[in-house]
Amino acid sequence: MILIIAQFILAFGVMVFLHELGHFLAGKLFKVEIEEFGIGLPPRMIKLFTWGGTLFSLNWLPFGAFVKPKGEFENDASSGGFKSAKPWQQLLIFVSGPLMNLLTAFVIYIVCFLQIGYPDQTTVLIDRVEPSSPAESAGLRIGDQITKIGGQKVDAFSVVTDYVDRNLDKEITIEVNRNGVLMELSLTPDSSHAEDRGPMGIVITYPMEDYTIGEGIIIAASETMTMIRQYITGIGQLITGKVQMGIESIVGPVGMFSFYQDAAKMDEQIEVEQEQRKAERMEEGTTSQRRTASEAASPWLNRLSFFAIISIALGVTNLFPIPALDGGRILFLIPELIFRKKLPEKFEYYFNSIGMICLLILMAVIMFKDIFMLSNG
């Protein structure tokens, strides 16, 4: 449990750190001095070190971070100040944080897809043989490739399942490829099989093929864009009332941790199942030259996917025109970008200050709600 908590805090902290790192790097690119890079939100706990004129600090409120450009809320266009940057440069500084979150999700998806690969849906492998089943009695083994059934070529799941369903309680022939050797076996599918097993007593799967790096990048980009669209669509449905959601459905860091626990449990189950597969193969003395989906899955797959989704949520949400978020700051840049006119500095300052106070209050309410719900099951 302690390890899971540490993993979550570290990973969540890294995501927030990368967001602020995007702002930091963009500021440096446009010669804007960054006075402070804070890990956590004020009040300040300790000064860590100073590098390149920037104070790096550790603050008391967890699950946040910030960068403080010189003169961000001041009408000071002196060299090195935030207001000395051109409006389009300020826009890129604001956008760079959310973009870093989206880039993080993109990189996570690349890692996942390169690790897992894609299913070869023209090949059918036996992934499990149930004990005391017709398949076990006939001599079928884990890793066998089903090439023919009843004389029909097998190039999809449906060929196997449809043929078996039509021939329950009748003897059928199955041709398998076992380590390059073709074998023909006979068995009788059992119509009175248990609910948790099929008539033959096998679990079939597709073998997994590896993506090239280029293919992995393309499919990861597609998945990232799909998740962004789904998130925006979901927010739109909430705003328009198509989906009803109360305060109990909104979660903060504590609530997200409960979802992370579920992802970690699923990953642990993957690891257990992979160990069971290895033990079964060793017991039967069988090997397979091709990975199945269960063998290809990483024990970190669900946790990585979880943080990819959270990164997308952070990136997209921060672009919404909400006070204290990057989108709220961008909102005040639009008149200057389009009409070359600035809004009053004090108005922007109070707008974002009040927004930050409201945001902190909302975070506190959600956190206490999460803790209350967790403590009450």
Tab-separated table of C-alpha atoms in Angstrom:
chain	number	residue	atom	x	y	z
A	1	MET	CA	0.000	0.000	0.000
A	2	ILE	CA	2.791	2.435	0.917
A	3	LEU	CA	4.550	1.641	-2.363
A	4	ILE	CA	1.362	2.340	-4.353
A	5	ILE	CA	0.891	5.677	-2.536
A	6	ALA	CA	4.514	6.623	-3.240
A	7	GLN	CA	4.128	5.679	-6.915
A	8	PHE	CA	0.992	7.806	-7.254
A	9	ILE	CA	2.436	10.879	-5.501
A	10	LEU	CA	5.657	10.668	-7.529
A	11	ALA	CA	3.910	10.159	-10.885
A	12	PHE	CA	1.299	12.859	-10.244
A	13	GLY	CA	4.038	15.225	-9.103
A	14	VAL	CA	6.024	14.516	-12.279
A	15	MET	CA	2.994	15.349	-14.453
A	16	VAL	CA	2.485	18.701	-12.703
A	17	PHE	CA	6.238	19.348	-12.795
A	18	LEU	CA	6.311	18.712	-16.563
A	19	HIS	CA	3.421	21.149	-17.033
A	20	GLU	CA	5.315	23.905	-15.280
A	21	LEU	CA	8.528	22.872	-17.022
A	22	GLY	CA	6.791	23.668	-20.303
A	23	HIS	CA	6.102	27.217	-19.084
A	24	PHE	CA	9.646	27.481	-17.733
A	25	LEU	CA	11.351	26.380	-20.970
A	26	ALA	CA	9.148	28.601	-23.136
A	27	GLY	CA	9.895	31.561	-20.857
A	28	LYS	CA	13.615	30.919	-21.113
A	29	LEU	CA	13.303	30.579	-24.899
A	30	PHE	CA	11.825	34.090	-25.130
A	31	LYS	CA	14.334	35.615	-22.671
A	32	VAL	CA	11.804	35.977	-19.855
A	33	GLU	CA	13.367	35.751	-16.403
A	34	ILE	CA	11.749	33.144	-14.158
A	35	GLU	CA	12.046	34.290	-10.560
A	36	GLU	CA	10.754	31.093	-8.940
A	37	PHE	CA	9.917	27.515	-9.901
A	38	GLY	CA	7.807	26.107	-7.087
A	39	ILE	CA	7.046	22.439	-6.497
A	40	GLY	CA	3.755	22.371	-4.613
A	41	LEU	CA	1.712	25.500	-3.898
A	42	PRO	CA	2.535	28.218	-1.309
A	43	PRO	CA	3.202	28.753	1.519
A	44	ARG	CA	6.843	27.951	0.974
A	45	MET	CA	8.397	25.112	2.941
A	46	ILE	CA	12.032	25.429	1.903
A	47	LYS	CA	14.309	26.963	-0.707
A	48	LEU	CA	15.969	24.129	-2.618
A	49	PHE	CA	18.555	25.858	-4.817
A	50	THR	CA	19.029	28.670	-7.316
A	51	TRP	CA	19.898	27.940	-10.953
A	52	GLY	CA	20.137	30.343	-13.882
A	53	GLY	CA	18.657	33.111	-11.769
A	54	THR	CA	15.626	30.996	-10.810
A	55	LEU	CA	14.835	29.993	-7.242
A	56	PHE	CA	13.581	26.418	-6.988
A	57	SER	CA	11.387	25.914	-3.925
A	58	LEU	CA	9.362	23.223	-2.166
A	59	ASN	CA	5.946	24.325	-0.902
A	60	TRP	CA	3.453	23.008	1.633
A	61	LEU	CA	0.375	22.361	-0.501
A	62	PRO	CA	0.922	19.147	-2.510
A	63	PHE	CA	-0.380	18.210	-5.975
A	64	GLY	CA	0.546	21.484	-7.605
A	65	ALA	CA	3.417	23.575	-8.903
A	66	PHE	CA	4.004	27.035	-10.352
A	67	VAL	CA	6.470	29.261	-12.150
A	68	LYS	CA	6.751	32.963	-11.390
A	69	PRO	CA	7.948	35.033	-14.360
A	70	LYS	CA	9.409	38.441	-13.599
A	71	GLY	CA	6.762	41.183	-13.622
A	72	GLU	CA	3.926	38.875	-14.657
A	73	PHE	CA	1.251	41.017	-12.998
A	74	GLU	CA	3.033	44.348	-13.293
A	75	ASN	CA	2.918	46.941	-16.045
A	76	ASP	CA	6.669	46.634	-16.502
A	77	ALA	CA	8.047	46.102	-19.992
A	78	SER	CA	11.683	46.232	-18.883
A	79	SER	CA	14.150	43.706	-20.271
A	80	GLY	CA	13.627	40.189	-18.914
A	81	GLY	CA	10.102	40.931	-17.706
A	82	PHE	CA	7.093	38.899	-18.803
A	83	LYS	CA	5.443	41.988	-20.338
A	84	SER	CA	8.561	42.639	-22.427
A	85	ALA	CA	7.688	39.531	-24.445
A	86	LYS	CA	5.496	40.073	-27.486
A	87	PRO	CA	1.840	39.020	-27.142
A	88	TRP	CA	2.313	35.963	-29.360
A	89	GLN	CA	5.305	34.936	-27.227
A	90	GLN	CA	3.234	35.302	-24.049
A	91	LEU	CA	0.573	33.146	-25.695
A	92	LEU	CA	3.126	30.411	-26.412
A	93	ILE	CA	4.402	30.580	-22.832
A	94	PHE	CA	0.867	30.019	-21.526
A	95	VAL	CA	0.113	27.252	-24.041
A	96	SER	CA	3.393	25.409	-23.502
A	97	GLY	CA	2.329	23.957	-20.127
A	98	PRO	CA	-0.809	22.220	-21.416
A	99	LEU	CA	1.073	21.139	-24.538
A	100	MET	CA	3.684	19.485	-22.328
A	101	ASN	CA	0.900	17.461	-20.660
A	102	LEU	CA	-0.455	16.366	-24.044
A	103	LEU	CA	3.078	15.490	-25.171
A	104	THR	CA	3.501	13.411	-21.998
A	105	ALA	CA	0.343	11.437	-22.832
A	106	PHE	CA	1.581	10.978	-26.403
A	107	VAL	CA	4.925	9.575	-25.201
A	108	ILE	CA	3.163	7.230	-22.745
A	109	TYR	CA	0.985	5.878	-25.563
A	110	ILE	CA	4.072	5.342	-27.747
A	111	VAL	CA	5.633	3.248	-24.969
A	112	CYS	CA	2.409	1.254	-24.492
A	113	PHE	CA	1.852	0.483	-28.165
A	114	LEU	CA	5.486	-0.433	-28.818
A	115	GLN	CA	5.357	-2.737	-25.796
A	116	ILE	CA	2.076	-4.459	-26.678
A	117	GLY	CA	1.995	-4.422	-30.477
A	118	TYR	CA	-1.132	-5.274	-32.438
A	119	PRO	CA	-3.089	-8.537	-32.908
A	120	ASP	CA	-2.598	-10.665	-36.017
A	121	GLN	CA	-6.284	-11.451	-36.524
A	122	THR	CA	-5.621	-14.061	-39.223
A	123	THR	CA	-3.918	-16.446	-36.804
A	124	VAL	CA	-5.572	-18.281	-33.898
A	125	LEU	CA	-3.527	-19.595	-30.964
A	126	ILE	CA	-4.535	-21.657	-27.970
A	127	ASP	CA	-3.940	-19.515	-24.892
A	128	ARG	CA	-5.252	-21.919	-22.237
A	129	VAL	CA	-6.304	-25.567	-21.968
A	130	GLU	CA	-8.723	-26.339	-19.147
A	131	PRO	CA	-8.011	-29.446	-17.037
A	132	SER	CA	-10.261	-32.491	-17.589
A	133	SER	CA	-11.592	-30.989	-20.829
A	134	PRO	CA	-12.066	-32.518	-24.310
A	135	ALA	CA	-9.103	-30.429	-25.487
A	136	GLU	CA	-6.808	-31.790	-22.760
A	137	SER	CA	-7.904	-35.365	-23.493
A	138	ALA	CA	-7.208	-34.851	-27.214
A	139	GLY	CA	-3.696	-33.556	-26.490
A	140	LEU	CA	-4.080	-29.873	-27.382
A	141	ARG	CA	-1.490	-27.619	-25.742
A	142	ILE	CA	-0.963	-23.974	-24.914
A	143	GLY	CA	0.715	-22.241	-27.850
A	144	ASP	CA	-0.711	-24.535	-30.537
A	145	GLN	CA	-1.820	-22.671	-33.647
A	146	ILE	CA	-5.152	-23.901	-34.980
A	147	THR	CA	-4.699	-24.124	-38.755
A	148	LYS	CA	-7.778	-26.160	-39.712
A	149	ILE	CA	-10.979	-27.347	-38.062
A	150	GLY	CA	-13.175	-29.931	-39.764
A	151	GLY	CA	-11.075	-29.419	-42.895
A	152	GLN	CA	-11.763	-25.661	-42.983
A	153	LYS	CA	-8.872	-23.204	-42.979
A	154	VAL	CA	-8.805	-21.159	-39.758
A	155	ASP	CA	-8.096	-17.455	-40.313
A	156	ALA	CA	-10.345	-15.922	-37.640
A	157	PHE	CA	-11.919	-16.666	-34.246
A	158	SER	CA	-15.338	-17.032	-35.836
A	159	VAL	CA	-14.255	-19.985	-37.987
A	160	VAL	CA	-13.478	-21.966	-34.831
A	161	THR	CA	-16.425	-20.872	-32.705
A	162	ASP	CA	-19.035	-21.222	-35.476
A	163	TYR	CA	-17.859	-24.701	-36.455
A	164	VAL	CA	-17.815	-25.901	-32.845
A	165	ASP	CA	-21.308	-24.514	-32.177
A	166	ARG	CA	-22.634	-26.446	-35.178
A	167	ASN	CA	-21.014	-29.692	-34.076
A	168	LEU	CA	-21.661	-30.016	-30.353
A	169	ASP	CA	-21.407	-33.596	-29.069
A	170	LYS	CA	-19.975	-34.694	-32.435
A	171	GLU	CA	-16.391	-35.783	-33.034
A	172	ILE	CA	-14.435	-33.174	-34.975
A	173	THR	CA	-10.873	-32.959	-36.276
A	174	ILE	CA	-8.495	-30.099	-35.524
A	175	GLU	CA	-5.185	-29.504	-37.275
A	176	VAL	CA	-2.627	-27.584	-35.236
A	177	ASN	CA	0.839	-26.261	-35.865
A	178	ARG	CA	3.048	-27.118	-32.901
A	179	ASN	CA	6.523	-25.646	-33.202
A	180	GLY	CA	6.467	-26.085	-36.987
A	181	VAL	CA	4.996	-29.589	-36.947
A	182	LEU	CA	1.438	-30.092	-38.259
A	183	MET	CA	-0.688	-32.464	-36.159
A	184	GLU	CA	-4.284	-33.637	-36.584
A	185	LEU	CA	-6.233	-34.380	-33.422
A	186	SER	CA	-9.827	-35.430	-32.721
A	187	LEU	CA	-12.179	-34.370	-29.934
A	188	THR	CA	-15.871	-34.039	-29.135
A	189	PRO	CA	-17.145	-30.579	-28.054
A	190	ASP	CA	-19.242	-30.915	-24.907
A	191	SER	CA	-22.662	-29.241	-25.037
A	192	SER	CA	-23.034	-29.570	-21.252
A	193	HIS	CA	-19.879	-27.592	-20.490
A	194	ALA	CA	-19.641	-25.315	-17.443
A	195	GLU	CA	-20.541	-21.647	-17.904
A	196	ASP	CA	-16.963	-20.514	-17.334
A	197	ARG	CA	-15.482	-22.699	-20.099
A	198	GLY	CA	-16.218	-23.431	-23.759
A	199	PRO	CA	-17.318	-26.729	-25.346
A	200	MET	CA	-13.727	-27.734	-26.113
A	201	GLY	CA	-12.237	-26.373	-22.896
A	202	ILE	CA	-9.796	-23.944	-24.512
A	203	VAL	CA	-9.222	-20.197	-24.570
A	204	ILE	CA	-8.119	-18.895	-27.951
A	205	THR	CA	-6.299	-15.661	-28.728
A	206	TYR	CA	-4.504	-13.809	-31.487
A	207	PRO	CA	-0.697	-13.557	-31.526
A	208	MET	CA	0.736	-10.061	-31.189
A	209	GLU	CA	2.956	-8.438	-33.788
A	210	ASP	CA	5.370	-5.591	-33.047
A	211	TYR	CA	4.829	-2.089	-34.349
A	212	THR	CA	7.754	-0.346	-35.977
A	213	ILE	CA	8.766	2.882	-34.245
A	214	GLY	CA	7.099	4.885	-37.010
A	215	GLU	CA	3.866	2.883	-36.720
A	216	GLY	CA	3.949	3.254	-32.927
A	217	ILE	CA	4.246	7.033	-33.234
A	218	ILE	CA	1.351	7.234	-35.703
A	219	ILE	CA	-1.012	5.024	-33.666
A	220	ALA	CA	-0.040	6.846	-30.435
A	221	ALA	CA	-0.815	10.205	-32.060
A	222	SER	CA	-4.179	8.852	-33.211
A	223	GLU	CA	-4.985	7.531	-29.722
A	224	THR	CA	-3.988	10.842	-28.112
A	225	MET	CA	-6.245	12.802	-30.470
A	226	THR	CA	-9.104	10.348	-29.859
A	227	MET	CA	-8.824	10.749	-26.088
A	228	ILE	CA	-8.692	14.558	-26.411
A	229	ARG	CA	-11.866	14.537	-28.514
A	230	GLN	CA	-13.629	12.221	-26.072
A	231	TYR	CA	-12.675	14.422	-23.108
A	232	ILE	CA	-13.861	17.614	-24.810
A	233	THR	CA	-17.080	15.896	-25.911
A	234	GLY	CA	-17.699	14.728	-22.342
A	235	ILE	CA	-17.192	18.235	-20.954
A	236	GLY	CA	-19.532	19.591	-23.627
A	237	GLN	CA	-22.228	17.097	-22.644
A	238	LEU	CA	-21.898	18.178	-19.007
A	239	ILE	CA	-22.237	21.856	-19.918
A	240	THR	CA	-25.275	21.263	-22.130
A	241	GLY	CA	-26.921	19.008	-19.544
A	242	LYS	CA	-26.890	15.895	-21.729
A	243	VAL	CA	-25.019	14.142	-18.920
A	244	GLN	CA	-26.006	14.743	-15.299
A	245	MET	CA	-23.212	14.732	-12.725
A	246	GLY	CA	-23.258	15.950	-9.127
A	247	ILE	CA	-20.427	16.968	-6.806
A	248	GLU	CA	-20.107	13.338	-5.680
A	249	SER	CA	-18.918	12.426	-9.186
A	250	ILE	CA	-16.081	14.981	-9.170
A	251	VAL	CA	-12.831	13.670	-7.733
A	252	GLY	CA	-9.610	15.295	-6.640
A	253	PRO	CA	-6.178	13.776	-5.978
A	254	VAL	CA	-7.514	11.530	-3.206
A	255	GLY	CA	-10.322	10.245	-5.422
A	256	MET	CA	-7.906	9.767	-8.315
A	257	PHE	CA	-5.743	7.649	-6.046
A	258	SER	CA	-8.612	5.192	-5.585
A	259	PHE	CA	-8.776	4.806	-9.383
A	260	TYR	CA	-5.003	4.392	-9.438
A	261	GLN	CA	-5.341	1.584	-6.890
A	262	ASP	CA	-7.794	-0.184	-9.199
A	263	ALA	CA	-5.342	0.183	-12.109
A	264	ALA	CA	-2.518	-1.177	-9.941
A	265	LYS	CA	-4.653	-4.198	-8.961
A	266	MET	CA	-5.370	-4.936	-12.635
A	267	ASP	CA	-1.643	-4.732	-13.366
A	268	GLU	CA	-0.926	-7.118	-10.511
A	269	GLN	CA	-3.494	-9.527	-11.987
A	270	ILE	CA	-1.720	-9.320	-15.357
A	271	GLU	CA	1.557	-10.237	-13.676
A	272	VAL	CA	-0.045	-13.171	-11.825
A	273	GLU	CA	-1.637	-14.476	-15.026
A	274	GLN	CA	1.652	-14.185	-16.903
A	275	GLU	CA	3.397	-16.218	-14.203
A	276	GLN	CA	0.622	-18.816	-14.403
A	277	ARG	CA	1.064	-19.023	-18.193
A	278	LYS	CA	4.798	-19.565	-17.779
A	279	ALA	CA	4.204	-22.276	-15.197
A	280	GLU	CA	1.646	-24.005	-17.441
A	281	ARG	CA	4.001	-23.911	-20.406
A	282	MET	CA	6.885	-25.281	-18.361
A	283	GLU	CA	4.675	-28.049	-16.966
A	284	GLU	CA	3.559	-29.066	-20.451
A	285	GLY	CA	6.998	-28.556	-21.938
A	286	THR	CA	5.593	-26.266	-24.643
A	287	THR	CA	6.998	-23.082	-26.109
A	288	SER	CA	5.517	-20.537	-28.483
A	289	GLN	CA	7.510	-18.407	-30.870
A	290	ARG	CA	4.742	-15.785	-30.918
A	291	ARG	CA	3.451	-13.638	-28.068
A	292	THR	CA	-0.187	-13.702	-27.081
A	293	ALA	CA	-2.073	-10.638	-25.843
A	294	SER	CA	-1.764	-11.777	-22.217
A	295	GLU	CA	1.989	-12.277	-22.622
A	296	ALA	CA	2.503	-8.937	-24.389
A	297	ALA	CA	0.700	-6.855	-21.765
A	298	SER	CA	3.036	-4.912	-19.499
A	299	PRO	CA	2.547	-5.184	-15.716
A	300	TRP	CA	2.456	-1.348	-15.820
A	301	LEU	CA	-0.030	-1.088	-18.695
A	302	ASN	CA	-3.100	0.081	-16.762
A	303	ARG	CA	-1.149	2.525	-14.596
A	304	LEU	CA	0.525	4.065	-17.634
A	305	SER	CA	-2.839	4.353	-19.396
A	306	PHE	CA	-4.295	5.974	-16.258
A	307	PHE	CA	-1.613	8.660	-16.210
A	308	ALA	CA	-1.945	9.222	-19.954
A	309	ILE	CA	-5.636	10.014	-19.416
A	310	ILE	CA	-4.855	12.266	-16.429
A	311	SER	CA	-2.203	14.101	-18.487
A	312	ILE	CA	-4.750	14.740	-21.236
A	313	ALA	CA	-7.296	15.954	-18.679
A	314	LEU	CA	-4.721	18.338	-17.156
A	315	GLY	CA	-3.641	19.645	-20.543
A	316	VAL	CA	-7.121	20.216	-21.956
A	317	THR	CA	-8.654	21.578	-18.730
A	318	ASN	CA	-5.886	24.134	-18.342
A	319	LEU	CA	-6.803	25.574	-21.746
A	320	PHE	CA	-10.375	26.311	-20.660
A	321	PRO	CA	-11.029	30.067	-20.125
A	322	ILE	CA	-11.237	29.725	-16.355
A	323	PRO	CA	-9.636	32.257	-13.970
A	324	ALA	CA	-6.209	31.220	-12.613
A	325	LEU	CA	-5.802	28.561	-15.336
A	326	ASP	CA	-3.729	29.042	-18.477
A	327	GLY	CA	-6.888	29.433	-20.537
A	328	GLY	CA	-7.993	32.301	-18.305
A	329	ARG	CA	-4.663	34.042	-18.879
A	330	ILE	CA	-4.943	33.473	-22.628
A	331	LEU	CA	-8.412	35.048	-22.532
A	332	PHE	CA	-6.859	38.374	-21.491
A	333	LEU	CA	-4.329	38.190	-24.324
A	334	ILE	CA	-6.947	37.909	-27.062
A	335	PRO	CA	-7.853	41.665	-27.178
A	336	GLU	CA	-4.167	42.556	-27.404
A	337	LEU	CA	-3.532	39.963	-30.111
A	338	ILE	CA	-6.508	41.029	-32.208
A	339	PHE	CA	-7.115	44.719	-31.407
A	340	ARG	CA	-3.674	45.724	-30.067
A	341	LYS	CA	-5.335	46.941	-26.883
A	342	LYS	CA	-4.557	45.742	-23.375
A	343	LEU	CA	-7.133	45.210	-20.677
A	344	PRO	CA	-6.432	46.993	-17.363
A	345	GLU	CA	-3.656	45.268	-15.406
A	346	LYS	CA	-5.547	45.506	-12.095
A	347	PHE	CA	-8.617	43.876	-13.615
A	348	GLU	CA	-6.560	40.947	-14.827
A	349	TYR	CA	-4.774	40.666	-11.464
A	350	TYR	CA	-7.972	40.621	-9.403
A	351	PHE	CA	-9.720	38.342	-11.896
A	352	ASN	CA	-6.982	35.709	-11.609
A	353	SER	CA	-6.471	36.206	-7.853
A	354	ILE	CA	-10.163	35.657	-7.133
A	355	GLY	CA	-10.126	32.719	-9.518
A	356	MET	CA	-7.171	31.175	-7.690
A	357	ILE	CA	-8.913	31.572	-4.321
A	358	CYS	CA	-12.077	29.923	-5.701
A	359	LEU	CA	-9.994	27.163	-7.246
A	360	LEU	CA	-8.208	26.452	-3.971
A	361	ILE	CA	-11.529	26.398	-2.090
A	362	LEU	CA	-12.971	23.991	-4.671
A	363	MET	CA	-9.872	21.772	-4.384
A	364	ALA	CA	-10.242	21.733	-0.588
A	365	VAL	CA	-13.952	20.843	-0.792
A	366	ILE	CA	-13.299	18.055	-3.278
A	367	MET	CA	-10.402	16.695	-1.215
A	368	PHE	CA	-12.461	16.596	1.985
A	369	LYS	CA	-15.327	14.988	0.039
A	370	ASP	CA	-12.924	12.334	-1.316
A	371	ILE	CA	-11.549	11.602	2.146
A	372	PHE	CA	-15.067	11.380	3.636
A	373	MET	CA	-16.267	8.996	0.902
A	374	LEU	CA	-13.173	6.799	1.186
A	375	SER	CA	-13.421	6.625	4.989
A	376	ASN	CA	-17.100	5.633	4.708
A	377	GLY	CA	-16.511	2.991	2.024
